[in-house]
Coordinates of C-alpha atoms in Angstrom, one line a residue:
Chain A
M1 CA 0.0 0.0 0.0
S2 CA 1.0 3.6 -0.4
E3 CA 3.1 5.5 2.0
H4 CA 0.5 8.2 2.0
C5 CA -2.0 8.2 4.9
T6 CA -5.0 8.6 2.6
P7 CA -5.0 6.3 -0.4
V8 CA -4.6 8.5 -3.6
S9 CA -6.3 5.9 -5.7
P10 CA -8.1 3.3 -3.6
V11 CA -9.3 0.5 -5.9
R12 CA -11.1 -2.7 -5.1
I13 CA -10.1 -5.1 -7.7
A14 CA -12.3 -8.1 -8.5
V15 CA -11.1 -11.0 -10.7
I16 CA -13.8 -13.2 -11.9
Q17 CA -13.3 -16.9 -12.5
Y18 CA -16.1 -18.9 -14.2
D19 CA -16.8 -21.3 -17.0
P20 CA -17.8 -19.8 -20.4
Q21 CA -18.8 -22.5 -22.9
V22 CA -18.2 -22.4 -26.6
G23 CA -21.2 -22.6 -29.0
L24 CA -23.4 -19.9 -30.4
E25 CA -26.3 -21.2 -28.3
N26 CA -24.2 -20.5 -25.2
C27 CA -23.0 -16.9 -25.9
D28 CA -26.0 -15.3 -24.3
G29 CA -25.6 -17.4 -21.2
N30 CA -21.8 -16.7 -21.1
L31 CA -22.4 -13.0 -21.3
S32 CA -25.1 -12.8 -18.7
K33 CA -23.2 -15.1 -16.4
G34 CA -20.1 -12.9 -16.5
L35 CA -22.2 -9.8 -16.0
A36 CA -24.1 -11.4 -13.0
L37 CA -20.7 -12.1 -11.4
A38 CA -19.5 -8.7 -12.2
R39 CA -22.7 -7.3 -10.6
C40 CA -22.0 -9.2 -7.4
A41 CA -18.5 -7.8 -7.4
A42 CA -19.8 -4.2 -8.0
R43 CA -22.2 -4.6 -5.2
E44 CA -19.3 -5.6 -3.0
G45 CA -17.6 -2.4 -3.9
A46 CA -15.3 -3.5 -6.6
N47 CA -14.5 -0.8 -9.1
L48 CA -12.0 -2.6 -11.3
I49 CA -13.4 -5.9 -12.5
V50 CA -11.6 -8.4 -14.7
L51 CA -13.3 -11.1 -16.8
P52 CA -11.3 -13.8 -18.6
E53 CA -10.1 -14.1 -22.2
L54 CA -13.0 -14.8 -24.6
A55 CA -15.4 -14.3 -21.8
N56 CA -18.5 -14.3 -23.9
T57 CA -17.7 -17.0 -26.5
G58 CA -15.9 -19.8 -24.8
Y59 CA -12.6 -20.9 -26.2
T60 CA -12.4 -24.1 -28.2
F61 CA -13.6 -23.4 -31.7
H62 CA -13.6 -26.2 -34.2
T63 CA -13.4 -24.3 -37.4
R64 CA -12.6 -20.9 -38.7
A65 CA -16.2 -20.5 -39.7
E66 CA -17.3 -21.1 -36.2
A67 CA -14.8 -18.6 -34.7
Y68 CA -16.0 -16.1 -37.3
A69 CA -19.7 -16.7 -36.2
H70 CA -18.8 -16.0 -32.6
A71 CA -16.9 -12.8 -33.3
E72 CA -18.2 -9.2 -32.8
T73 CA -16.9 -5.9 -34.1
L74 CA -15.5 -3.4 -31.7
E75 CA -18.1 -0.8 -32.9
E76 CA -21.2 -2.9 -32.9
G77 CA -20.8 -6.0 -30.8
R78 CA -23.6 -6.7 -28.5
S79 CA -21.4 -8.0 -25.8
L80 CA -19.4 -4.9 -26.0
K81 CA -22.5 -2.8 -25.7
A82 CA -23.6 -4.8 -22.6
W83 CA -20.2 -4.3 -21.0
A84 CA -20.2 -0.6 -21.8
D85 CA -23.6 -0.3 -20.3
F86 CA -22.6 -2.1 -17.2
A87 CA -19.5 0.0 -16.7
R88 CA -21.6 3.2 -17.0
E89 CA -24.4 1.9 -14.8
Y90 CA -22.2 0.7 -12.0
Q91 CA -19.6 3.4 -12.4
V92 CA -16.8 0.8 -12.7
Y93 CA -13.9 -0.1 -14.9
L94 CA -14.4 -3.5 -16.6
A95 CA -11.9 -5.5 -18.6
A96 CA -13.2 -8.4 -20.7
G97 CA -12.0 -10.6 -23.6
F98 CA -13.9 -11.3 -26.8
A99 CA -13.5 -12.6 -30.3
E100 CA -13.1 -9.5 -32.5
R101 CA -13.9 -9.3 -36.2
E102 CA -12.5 -6.5 -38.3
G103 CA -13.4 -6.9 -41.9
L104 CA -12.3 -10.5 -42.7
K105 CA -9.8 -10.7 -39.8
L106 CA -10.4 -12.2 -36.4
Y107 CA -8.5 -11.1 -33.3
D108 CA -8.3 -12.5 -29.7
S109 CA -9.0 -9.2 -28.1
A110 CA -9.6 -7.4 -24.9
V111 CA -11.4 -4.2 -24.0
L112 CA -11.5 -1.9 -21.1
F113 CA -14.6 0.1 -20.4
G114 CA -15.1 2.8 -17.8
P115 CA -17.9 5.0 -16.7
Q116 CA -16.9 7.2 -19.6
G117 CA -17.1 4.5 -22.2
L118 CA -14.3 2.6 -24.1
L119 CA -10.9 3.4 -22.6
G120 CA -8.7 0.6 -24.0
H121 CA -8.5 -2.0 -26.7
Y122 CA -5.8 -4.6 -27.2
R123 CA -5.3 -7.5 -29.6
K124 CA -3.4 -10.6 -28.3
A125 CA 0.1 -10.6 -29.8
H126 CA 1.2 -14.0 -28.8
L127 CA -1.2 -16.7 -30.0
W128 CA -1.5 -20.1 -28.4
N129 CA -1.9 -23.3 -30.3
Q130 CA -5.1 -23.5 -32.5
E131 CA -5.7 -19.8 -31.9
K132 CA -3.2 -19.5 -34.7
L133 CA -5.8 -21.2 -37.0
W134 CA -8.5 -18.7 -36.3
F135 CA -6.9 -15.4 -35.2
T136 CA -4.6 -12.9 -36.7
P137 CA -1.7 -11.9 -34.4
G138 CA -2.3 -8.6 -32.6
D139 CA -1.1 -5.4 -34.3
L140 CA -1.7 -2.9 -31.5
G141 CA 1.6 -3.2 -29.7
F142 CA 1.4 -3.3 -25.8
P143 CA -0.5 -0.2 -24.9
V144 CA -1.1 1.2 -21.5
F145 CA -4.3 3.2 -21.0
E146 CA -4.6 6.4 -18.9
T147 CA -7.7 6.3 -16.8
P148 CA -8.9 8.3 -13.7
I149 CA -7.9 5.5 -11.4
G150 CA -4.4 4.9 -12.9
R151 CA -2.6 3.5 -15.9
I152 CA -3.9 0.1 -17.0
G153 CA -2.4 -2.4 -19.3
L154 CA -4.2 -5.4 -20.9
L155 CA -2.5 -8.7 -21.8
I156 CA -4.0 -12.0 -22.8
C157 CA -2.8 -15.4 -21.6
W158 CA 0.3 -16.6 -23.5
D159 CA 1.5 -13.0 -23.7
I160 CA 2.9 -13.3 -20.2
W161 CA 5.2 -16.1 -21.2
F162 CA 7.2 -13.3 -22.9
P163 CA 8.8 -11.1 -20.3
E164 CA 9.0 -8.3 -22.8
V165 CA 5.3 -7.7 -22.4
P166 CA 5.1 -6.8 -18.7
R167 CA 8.5 -5.0 -19.2
L168 CA 7.0 -2.8 -21.9
M169 CA 3.9 -2.0 -19.9
A170 CA 6.0 -1.1 -16.9
A171 CA 8.2 1.1 -19.1
Q172 CA 5.0 3.0 -20.0
G173 CA 4.2 3.5 -16.4
A174 CA 1.5 0.9 -15.9
D175 CA 0.1 0.7 -12.4
I176 CA -1.8 -2.5 -13.0
I177 CA -1.9 -5.1 -15.7
C178 CA -5.2 -6.8 -16.3
S179 CA -4.3 -10.4 -17.4
L180 CA -7.2 -12.1 -19.2
N181 CA -6.6 -15.8 -19.6
N182 CA -7.8 -19.2 -20.7
W183 CA -4.8 -21.0 -19.2
V184 CA -4.7 -24.6 -20.3
W185 CA -2.2 -27.5 -19.9
T186 CA 1.4 -26.7 -19.5
P187 CA 4.1 -29.4 -19.0
P188 CA 3.7 -31.3 -15.8
P189 CA 3.6 -30.9 -12.9
L190 CA 0.6 -28.6 -13.4
F191 CA 0.3 -27.7 -9.7
D192 CA 2.8 -27.7 -6.9
E193 CA 2.3 -28.3 -3.2
A194 CA 1.3 -24.6 -2.8
G195 CA -1.6 -25.2 -5.3
R196 CA 0.0 -22.9 -7.9
C197 CA 0.8 -23.5 -11.5
M198 CA 3.6 -22.1 -13.7
A199 CA 1.3 -19.4 -14.9
S200 CA 0.9 -18.3 -11.2
Y201 CA 4.6 -17.9 -11.0
L202 CA 5.0 -16.0 -14.3
T203 CA 2.4 -13.6 -13.0
M204 CA 4.0 -13.2 -9.7
T205 CA 7.6 -12.7 -11.0
A206 CA 6.4 -10.3 -13.7
A207 CA 4.7 -8.2 -11.0
H208 CA 7.8 -8.4 -8.8
A209 CA 10.4 -7.6 -11.4
N210 CA 8.3 -4.7 -12.8
N211 CA 6.8 -3.3 -9.6
V212 CA 3.3 -3.5 -11.0
Y213 CA 0.0 -5.0 -9.9
I214 CA -1.2 -7.8 -12.0
A215 CA -4.9 -9.0 -11.8
A216 CA -5.1 -12.3 -13.6
A217 CA -8.5 -13.8 -14.4
N218 CA -8.7 -17.4 -15.7
R219 CA -11.6 -19.6 -16.6
I220 CA -12.3 -23.0 -15.2
G221 CA -14.2 -26.0 -16.6
S222 CA -13.8 -28.3 -19.6
E223 CA -14.7 -27.7 -23.2
R224 CA -14.5 -30.2 -26.1
G225 CA -11.8 -32.3 -24.4
G226 CA -9.7 -29.4 -23.1
R227 CA -9.4 -28.5 -19.4
F228 CA -8.7 -25.1 -17.9
L229 CA -6.7 -24.4 -14.9
G230 CA -8.4 -21.7 -12.8
C231 CA -5.7 -20.4 -10.4
S232 CA -6.7 -16.8 -10.9
L233 CA -4.8 -14.5 -8.7
I234 CA -4.1 -10.8 -7.9
A235 CA -0.3 -10.1 -7.4
D236 CA 0.9 -7.2 -5.4
T237 CA 3.7 -5.1 -6.7
S238 CA 5.9 -7.3 -4.5
G239 CA 4.9 -10.2 -6.6
W240 CA 3.1 -12.1 -3.8
P241 CA -0.5 -12.9 -4.2
I242 CA -3.0 -10.7 -2.3
G243 CA -5.0 -13.3 -0.6
E244 CA -5.5 -16.8 -2.0
V245 CA -4.7 -18.1 -5.4
A246 CA -8.1 -19.4 -6.7
S247 CA -8.7 -23.2 -7.0
A248 CA -8.5 -25.0 -10.3
E249 CA -12.1 -26.0 -10.1
E250 CA -14.4 -23.5 -8.4
E251 CA -16.2 -20.5 -9.8
C252 CA -15.2 -17.5 -7.6
I253 CA -14.5 -13.8 -7.3
L254 CA -11.2 -12.7 -5.9
Y255 CA -10.9 -9.3 -4.3
A256 CA -8.1 -7.0 -3.4
D257 CA -8.1 -3.5 -1.9
V258 CA -5.1 -1.5 -3.1
D259 CA -4.0 2.0 -3.7
L260 CA -3.0 1.8 -7.3
S261 CA -0.8 4.9 -7.0
S262 CA 1.5 2.8 -4.7
A263 CA 2.9 1.3 -7.9
R264 CA 4.5 4.6 -8.6
S265 CA 6.7 4.4 -5.6
A266 CA 9.9 2.3 -5.9
P267 CA 10.0 -0.9 -4.0
I268 CA 11.6 -0.5 -0.6
W269 CA 14.7 -2.4 -1.2
N270 CA 17.4 -0.1 0.3
S271 CA 18.8 3.3 -0.4
L272 CA 21.0 2.1 -3.3
N273 CA 18.8 -0.1 -5.6
D274 CA 16.0 1.0 -7.9
L275 CA 14.8 -1.4 -10.6
P276 CA 14.6 1.0 -13.5
R277 CA 17.8 2.7 -12.6
D278 CA 19.7 -0.5 -12.2
R279 CA 18.8 -1.7 -15.7
R280 CA 22.0 -2.1 -17.8
T281 CA 20.6 -0.9 -21.1
D282 CA 24.2 -0.3 -22.2
L283 CA 25.0 -4.0 -21.9
Y284 CA 21.6 -5.1 -23.3
D285 CA 22.5 -3.1 -26.3
A286 CA 26.0 -4.5 -26.5
T287 CA 24.9 -8.1 -26.1
L288 CA 22.9 -8.8 -29.2
G289 CA 21.2 -5.5 -29.3
Y290 CA 18.5 -6.2 -26.8
R291 CA 17.3 -2.9 -25.5
L292 CA 14.6 -0.7 -24.2
H293 CA 15.2 2.8 -25.6
A294 CA 13.1 4.9 -23.3
P295 CA 13.8 5.1 -19.6
M296 CA 11.2 3.8 -17.2
P297 CA 9.1 6.8 -16.3
R298 CA 9.1 6.3 -12.5
Chain B
M1 CA 15.7 -35.3 -20.6
S2 CA 16.5 -35.7 -24.2
E3 CA 14.4 -37.5 -26.7
H4 CA 17.5 -39.4 -27.7
C5 CA 17.9 -42.9 -26.3
T6 CA 21.5 -42.2 -25.3
P7 CA 22.2 -38.9 -23.6
V8 CA 24.3 -36.7 -25.8
S9 CA 25.7 -34.7 -23.0
P10 CA 25.0 -36.4 -19.7
V11 CA 25.9 -34.1 -16.9
R12 CA 25.6 -34.5 -13.1
I13 CA 25.2 -31.0 -11.8
A14 CA 26.1 -30.2 -8.2
V15 CA 25.1 -27.0 -6.5
I16 CA 26.9 -26.2 -3.3
Q17 CA 25.3 -24.3 -0.5
Y18 CA 27.6 -23.3 2.4
D19 CA 28.5 -20.5 4.7
P20 CA 31.6 -18.4 3.7
Q21 CA 32.6 -15.8 6.2
V22 CA 34.1 -12.4 5.4
G23 CA 37.4 -11.5 6.9
L24 CA 40.9 -12.0 5.6
E25 CA 41.5 -14.5 8.4
N26 CA 38.6 -16.6 7.0
C27 CA 39.6 -16.7 3.3
D28 CA 41.7 -19.8 3.5
G29 CA 38.9 -21.6 5.3
N30 CA 36.3 -20.4 2.9
L31 CA 38.3 -21.6 0.0
S32 CA 39.1 -25.0 1.5
K33 CA 35.5 -25.5 2.7
G34 CA 34.2 -24.9 -0.8
L35 CA 36.7 -27.2 -2.3
A36 CA 36.0 -29.9 0.2
L37 CA 32.3 -29.8 -0.7
A38 CA 33.2 -29.7 -4.4
R39 CA 35.4 -32.8 -3.8
C40 CA 32.5 -34.6 -2.3
A41 CA 30.4 -33.7 -5.3
A42 CA 33.1 -34.8 -7.7
R43 CA 33.4 -38.1 -5.9
E44 CA 29.6 -38.5 -6.3
G45 CA 30.1 -38.2 -10.0
A46 CA 29.2 -34.5 -10.4
N47 CA 31.0 -32.9 -13.4
L48 CA 29.5 -29.4 -13.3
I49 CA 29.8 -27.9 -9.9
V50 CA 28.5 -24.5 -8.9
L51 CA 29.8 -22.5 -5.9
P52 CA 28.0 -19.3 -4.7
E53 CA 28.9 -15.6 -5.4
L54 CA 32.0 -14.4 -3.5
A55 CA 32.6 -18.0 -2.4
N56 CA 36.1 -17.4 -1.1
T57 CA 35.8 -14.0 0.6
G58 CA 32.3 -13.9 2.2
Y59 CA 30.1 -10.9 1.4
T60 CA 29.7 -8.1 3.9
F61 CA 32.6 -5.9 3.5
H62 CA 32.8 -2.8 5.8
T63 CA 35.0 -0.6 3.8
R64 CA 36.3 -0.3 0.3
A65 CA 39.8 -1.0 1.7
E66 CA 38.6 -4.2 3.1
A67 CA 37.0 -5.3 -0.1
Y68 CA 40.2 -4.4 -1.9
A69 CA 42.3 -6.5 0.4
H70 CA 40.0 -9.5 -0.2
A71 CA 40.2 -9.2 -4.0
E72 CA 42.3 -11.3 -6.4
T73 CA 43.4 -10.8 -10.0
L74 CA 42.1 -13.0 -12.6
E75 CA 45.7 -13.9 -13.6
E76 CA 47.3 -14.4 -10.2
G77 CA 44.6 -15.1 -7.7
R78 CA 45.4 -18.0 -5.4
S79 CA 41.7 -19.0 -5.1
L80 CA 41.6 -19.0 -8.9
K81 CA 44.6 -21.2 -9.1
A82 CA 43.1 -23.6 -6.6
W83 CA 39.9 -23.8 -8.6
A84 CA 41.8 -24.3 -11.8
D85 CA 43.8 -27.1 -10.2
F86 CA 40.7 -28.7 -8.8
A87 CA 38.9 -28.7 -12.2
R88 CA 41.9 -30.2 -13.9
E89 CA 42.6 -32.8 -11.2
Y90 CA 38.9 -34.0 -11.0
Q91 CA 38.2 -33.4 -14.7
V92 CA 35.2 -31.3 -13.9
Y93 CA 33.6 -27.9 -14.8
L94 CA 33.6 -25.6 -11.8
A95 CA 31.9 -22.2 -11.5
A96 CA 32.8 -20.0 -8.6
G97 CA 32.4 -16.3 -7.5
F98 CA 35.2 -14.1 -6.3
A99 CA 36.1 -10.5 -5.7
E100 CA 38.2 -9.4 -8.7
R101 CA 40.7 -6.7 -8.8
E102 CA 41.9 -5.2 -12.1
G103 CA 44.2 -2.3 -11.6
L104 CA 42.3 -0.1 -9.1
K105 CA 38.9 -1.4 -10.0
L106 CA 37.1 -4.2 -8.1
Y107 CA 34.4 -6.4 -9.7
D108 CA 32.0 -9.0 -8.2
S109 CA 33.0 -11.7 -10.7
A110 CA 32.5 -15.4 -11.6
V111 CA 34.8 -17.8 -13.3
L112 CA 34.2 -21.1 -15.1
F113 CA 37.1 -23.6 -15.0
G114 CA 37.2 -26.9 -17.0
P115 CA 39.8 -29.6 -17.3
Q116 CA 41.3 -27.4 -20.0
G117 CA 41.7 -24.4 -17.8
L118 CA 39.7 -21.1 -17.7
L119 CA 36.7 -21.2 -20.0
G120 CA 34.6 -18.3 -18.8
H121 CA 34.8 -15.0 -16.9
Y122 CA 31.9 -12.7 -16.0
R123 CA 31.6 -9.5 -14.1
K124 CA 28.3 -8.9 -12.2
A125 CA 26.3 -6.3 -14.2
H126 CA 23.6 -5.4 -11.7
L127 CA 25.0 -4.6 -8.3
W128 CA 23.0 -5.0 -5.1
N129 CA 23.0 -2.5 -2.3
Q130 CA 26.5 -1.8 -0.8
E131 CA 28.2 -3.7 -3.5
K132 CA 27.8 -0.4 -5.3
L133 CA 30.2 1.1 -2.8
W134 CA 33.0 -1.5 -3.5
F135 CA 32.5 -2.8 -7.0
T136 CA 32.4 -1.4 -10.5
P137 CA 29.4 -2.6 -12.6
G138 CA 30.4 -5.4 -14.9
D139 CA 31.5 -4.5 -18.4
L140 CA 31.6 -7.9 -20.1
G141 CA 28.0 -8.1 -21.3
F142 CA 26.3 -11.4 -20.7
P143 CA 28.5 -13.9 -22.5
V144 CA 27.7 -17.6 -23.0
F145 CA 30.7 -19.9 -23.1
E146 CA 31.1 -22.9 -25.4
T147 CA 32.4 -25.9 -23.6
P148 CA 32.6 -29.6 -24.5
I149 CA 29.6 -30.3 -22.3
G150 CA 27.4 -27.5 -23.7
R151 CA 27.0 -23.7 -23.7
I152 CA 27.2 -22.2 -20.2
G153 CA 26.2 -18.8 -19.0
L154 CA 27.1 -17.2 -15.7
L155 CA 25.0 -14.7 -13.8
I156 CA 25.3 -13.4 -10.3
C157 CA 22.4 -12.8 -7.8
W158 CA 20.6 -9.5 -8.6
D159 CA 21.1 -10.1 -12.3
I160 CA 18.2 -12.5 -12.4
W161 CA 15.8 -9.8 -11.3
F162 CA 16.3 -8.4 -14.8
P163 CA 14.6 -10.8 -17.3
E164 CA 16.8 -9.4 -20.0
V165 CA 19.7 -11.4 -18.6
P166 CA 18.4 -15.0 -19.0
R167 CA 16.8 -13.8 -22.3
L168 CA 20.1 -12.7 -23.7
M169 CA 21.8 -15.9 -22.6
A170 CA 19.1 -18.0 -24.2
A171 CA 19.4 -15.9 -27.3
Q172 CA 23.0 -17.0 -27.5
G173 CA 22.0 -20.6 -27.1
A174 CA 22.8 -21.2 -23.5
D175 CA 22.0 -24.8 -22.4
I176 CA 22.5 -24.0 -18.7
I177 CA 22.9 -20.9 -16.7
C178 CA 25.0 -21.1 -13.5
S179 CA 23.5 -18.6 -11.1
L180 CA 25.9 -17.7 -8.3
N181 CA 24.2 -16.0 -5.4
N182 CA 24.3 -14.4 -2.0
W183 CA 20.6 -13.9 -1.8
V184 CA 19.6 -11.7 1.1
W185 CA 16.4 -10.2 2.4
T186 CA 13.7 -9.3 -0.1
P187 CA 10.3 -7.7 0.9
P188 CA 8.3 -10.2 3.0
P189 CA 7.0 -12.8 3.0
L190 CA 10.4 -14.3 2.5
F191 CA 9.2 -17.8 2.2
D192 CA 5.8 -19.3 1.2
E193 CA 4.1 -22.5 2.2
A194 CA 6.2 -24.3 -0.3
G195 CA 9.4 -23.2 1.4
R196 CA 10.4 -21.1 -1.6
C197 CA 11.4 -17.4 -1.9
M198 CA 10.9 -14.9 -4.7
A199 CA 14.4 -15.7 -5.9
S200 CA 13.3 -19.3 -6.4
Y201 CA 10.5 -18.2 -8.5
L202 CA 12.6 -15.8 -10.6
T203 CA 14.9 -18.7 -11.2
M204 CA 12.1 -21.1 -12.1
T205 CA 10.2 -18.7 -14.5
A206 CA 13.5 -17.7 -16.2
A207 CA 14.3 -21.3 -16.9
H208 CA 10.7 -22.0 -18.0
A209 CA 10.3 -18.9 -20.3
N210 CA 13.7 -19.4 -21.8
N211 CA 13.9 -23.2 -22.0
V212 CA 17.2 -23.3 -20.2
Y213 CA 18.5 -25.2 -17.2
I214 CA 19.5 -22.9 -14.3
A215 CA 21.7 -24.2 -11.5
A216 CA 21.4 -21.7 -8.6
A217 CA 23.8 -21.8 -5.7
N218 CA 23.2 -19.6 -2.7
R219 CA 25.0 -19.3 0.6
I220 CA 23.5 -19.6 4.1
G221 CA 24.4 -18.2 7.4
S222 CA 24.7 -14.8 8.9
E223 CA 27.4 -12.2 8.6
R224 CA 27.8 -8.9 10.3
G225 CA 24.1 -8.6 10.9
G226 CA 22.9 -9.8 7.5
R227 CA 21.2 -13.1 6.8
F228 CA 21.3 -15.3 3.7
L229 CA 18.4 -17.3 2.4
G230 CA 19.8 -20.6 1.2
C231 CA 17.0 -22.0 -1.1
S232 CA 19.5 -23.2 -3.7
L233 CA 17.9 -25.0 -6.5
I234 CA 18.4 -26.6 -9.9
A235 CA 15.6 -25.8 -12.4
D236 CA 14.8 -27.9 -15.3
T237 CA 14.1 -26.4 -18.7
S238 CA 10.4 -26.7 -17.8
G239 CA 11.1 -24.4 -14.9
W240 CA 10.3 -26.8 -12.2
P241 CA 13.0 -27.7 -9.6
I242 CA 14.7 -31.0 -10.1
G243 CA 14.4 -32.5 -6.6
E244 CA 14.1 -30.3 -3.6
V245 CA 14.7 -26.6 -3.1
A246 CA 17.4 -26.4 -0.4
S247 CA 16.5 -25.2 3.1
A248 CA 17.3 -21.7 4.3
E249 CA 19.6 -23.0 7.0
E250 CA 21.5 -26.1 6.1
E251 CA 24.8 -26.7 4.3
C252 CA 24.1 -29.1 1.4
I253 CA 24.8 -30.3 -2.1
L254 CA 22.0 -30.6 -4.5
Y255 CA 22.5 -32.9 -7.5
A256 CA 20.7 -33.3 -10.8
D257 CA 21.4 -35.7 -13.6
V258 CA 20.5 -34.1 -16.9
D259 CA 21.3 -34.3 -20.6
L260 CA 22.3 -30.7 -21.3
S261 CA 21.7 -31.2 -24.9
S262 CA 18.0 -31.5 -24.2
A263 CA 17.9 -27.7 -23.8
R264 CA 18.4 -27.5 -27.6
S265 CA 15.0 -29.2 -28.3
A266 CA 12.0 -27.0 -28.1
P267 CA 9.6 -27.5 -25.2
I268 CA 6.8 -29.9 -26.1
W269 CA 3.9 -27.6 -26.0
N270 CA 2.0 -28.5 -29.2
S271 CA 2.7 -28.4 -33.0
L272 CA 2.0 -24.7 -33.3
N273 CA 3.9 -23.0 -30.5
D274 CA 7.6 -22.4 -30.3
L275 CA 8.9 -19.8 -27.8
P276 CA 11.6 -18.2 -30.0
R277 CA 9.3 -18.2 -33.1
D278 CA 6.4 -16.8 -31.1
R279 CA 8.4 -13.7 -30.0
R280 CA 6.9 -10.5 -31.5
T281 CA 10.1 -8.6 -32.0
D282 CA 8.1 -6.4 -34.5
L283 CA 5.9 -5.2 -31.7
Y284 CA 8.7 -5.0 -29.1
D285 CA 10.4 -2.7 -31.6
A286 CA 7.2 -0.8 -32.2
T287 CA 6.5 -0.3 -28.5
L288 CA 9.2 1.8 -27.2
G289 CA 11.9 0.1 -29.2
Y290 CA 12.4 -2.9 -26.9
R291 CA 14.0 -5.6 -29.1
L292 CA 16.3 -8.5 -29.5
H293 CA 17.9 -8.2 -32.9
A294 CA 19.2 -11.6 -33.4
P295 CA 16.9 -14.5 -33.7
M296 CA 17.3 -17.2 -31.0
P297 CA 19.5 -19.9 -32.5
R298 CA 17.3 -22.9 -31.8

């Protein structure tokens, strides 16, 4: 939490873990189920609510035609209209994943709505498995969106396997990253004795190494032979989960009360270390040209 | 392990966790203690042995003059001669950390000896806390050394907080990274219910996201008011520890039998994903110019 006595940007985060199911006949149910859980969260005082990847459509398409039929446009999608209405009605910030159609292209996308309307739009850059058969890799970079409650980045699932992604968002001053997921099988063991999976640790270390909050919503359940891992979590800027990591099985809402502005203060290591200052961009350049031109703005 | 029936590069890794103590009067004991443990490991068949950071000197210098007095030159250091002799006598690869003096500069350095002699030399690039008062930041980049058993990178402690470091080593084809540490306090909680600390997770996720083995040796014990965390571990290319993570208290040797060449095969995700191929260097470039010019060579 912040060093300030009064939180500058008090936010109650809610991460929503549920079980959307693929199939056009299920889309209405998926949408209303996600909104019902979001409504619970809003009534509990949450004002930043995160739904999973492809929250309204389910995940496991069988054909490109099926994926196409599930998709909505950014401008006219009915799920997007429902999410926008919800954010305005409840005066909250809502991140959600959907299958986006633009012309003949499909993207695995995420949107961020606030009371004011659409605040952010992101297209998944790193596609997982058969997503490569339906979706076009994202072309919007890794933007961070200025909002009244703070700077918010959006990433989707496999993106976090690439440490460049949270790094780039931190470099743009992100206070929190909303991580929208349909985490599936990774090489065993799936879970360790702490009940966490490798995705939990990728989330925790990305938060820790970049001094940023990460609110990671995953889905649960099975779909057409594939199983999802749950394990949603909210990582503090220290990397450690705030409260529990969600189970692999149960529908749930995770909450965390934070002052988002605390991500702007350096971690309290000691008087000599500061993560952005300690970066050796000179050597990253010299060793194969790996670099981040712009200094981190905090 | 490798998909090959016969291991191409069977290696028994040994990571040595012990308690060096600062003070000129202790340096002989630190050196011989480390070598005694390395001898145990060699007799157990280990052929890649990793000692901690500053293995011969201890860590907590009080003045620059004291650090200077503890330091050795790469060419004439007596610890380095002892390590070189050991590697030749036992026909093993030995990584060890020492305080290096070059002219009037001090570095927090690591060396890799093999039966053939000196194979690798690295100077810590990211300095932690009071190290900044004694040492000059490393100027050798993040090299990976070709050896008969495979490609070996060396990193030291705080380096792994910067995901660029394992990334750069993987980009050069590292099969294994020897991580030499004096891990100290990080923000609480220090240990979770699995007995691991954030440094354990940084090691695991770096191995996982880069498909590289990481053998991390840390020290234990207390020194001039500071405490060290133990928790040494050997991470598989999947990221998961091979065997146990060491305790925070006990002197020990961790072993792992691996085929180092298996790091050259892609992780078995599915037929569509490959970590290096999936990297979006185009977007890393576009978003603030963060990039890795060279493709990963595997």
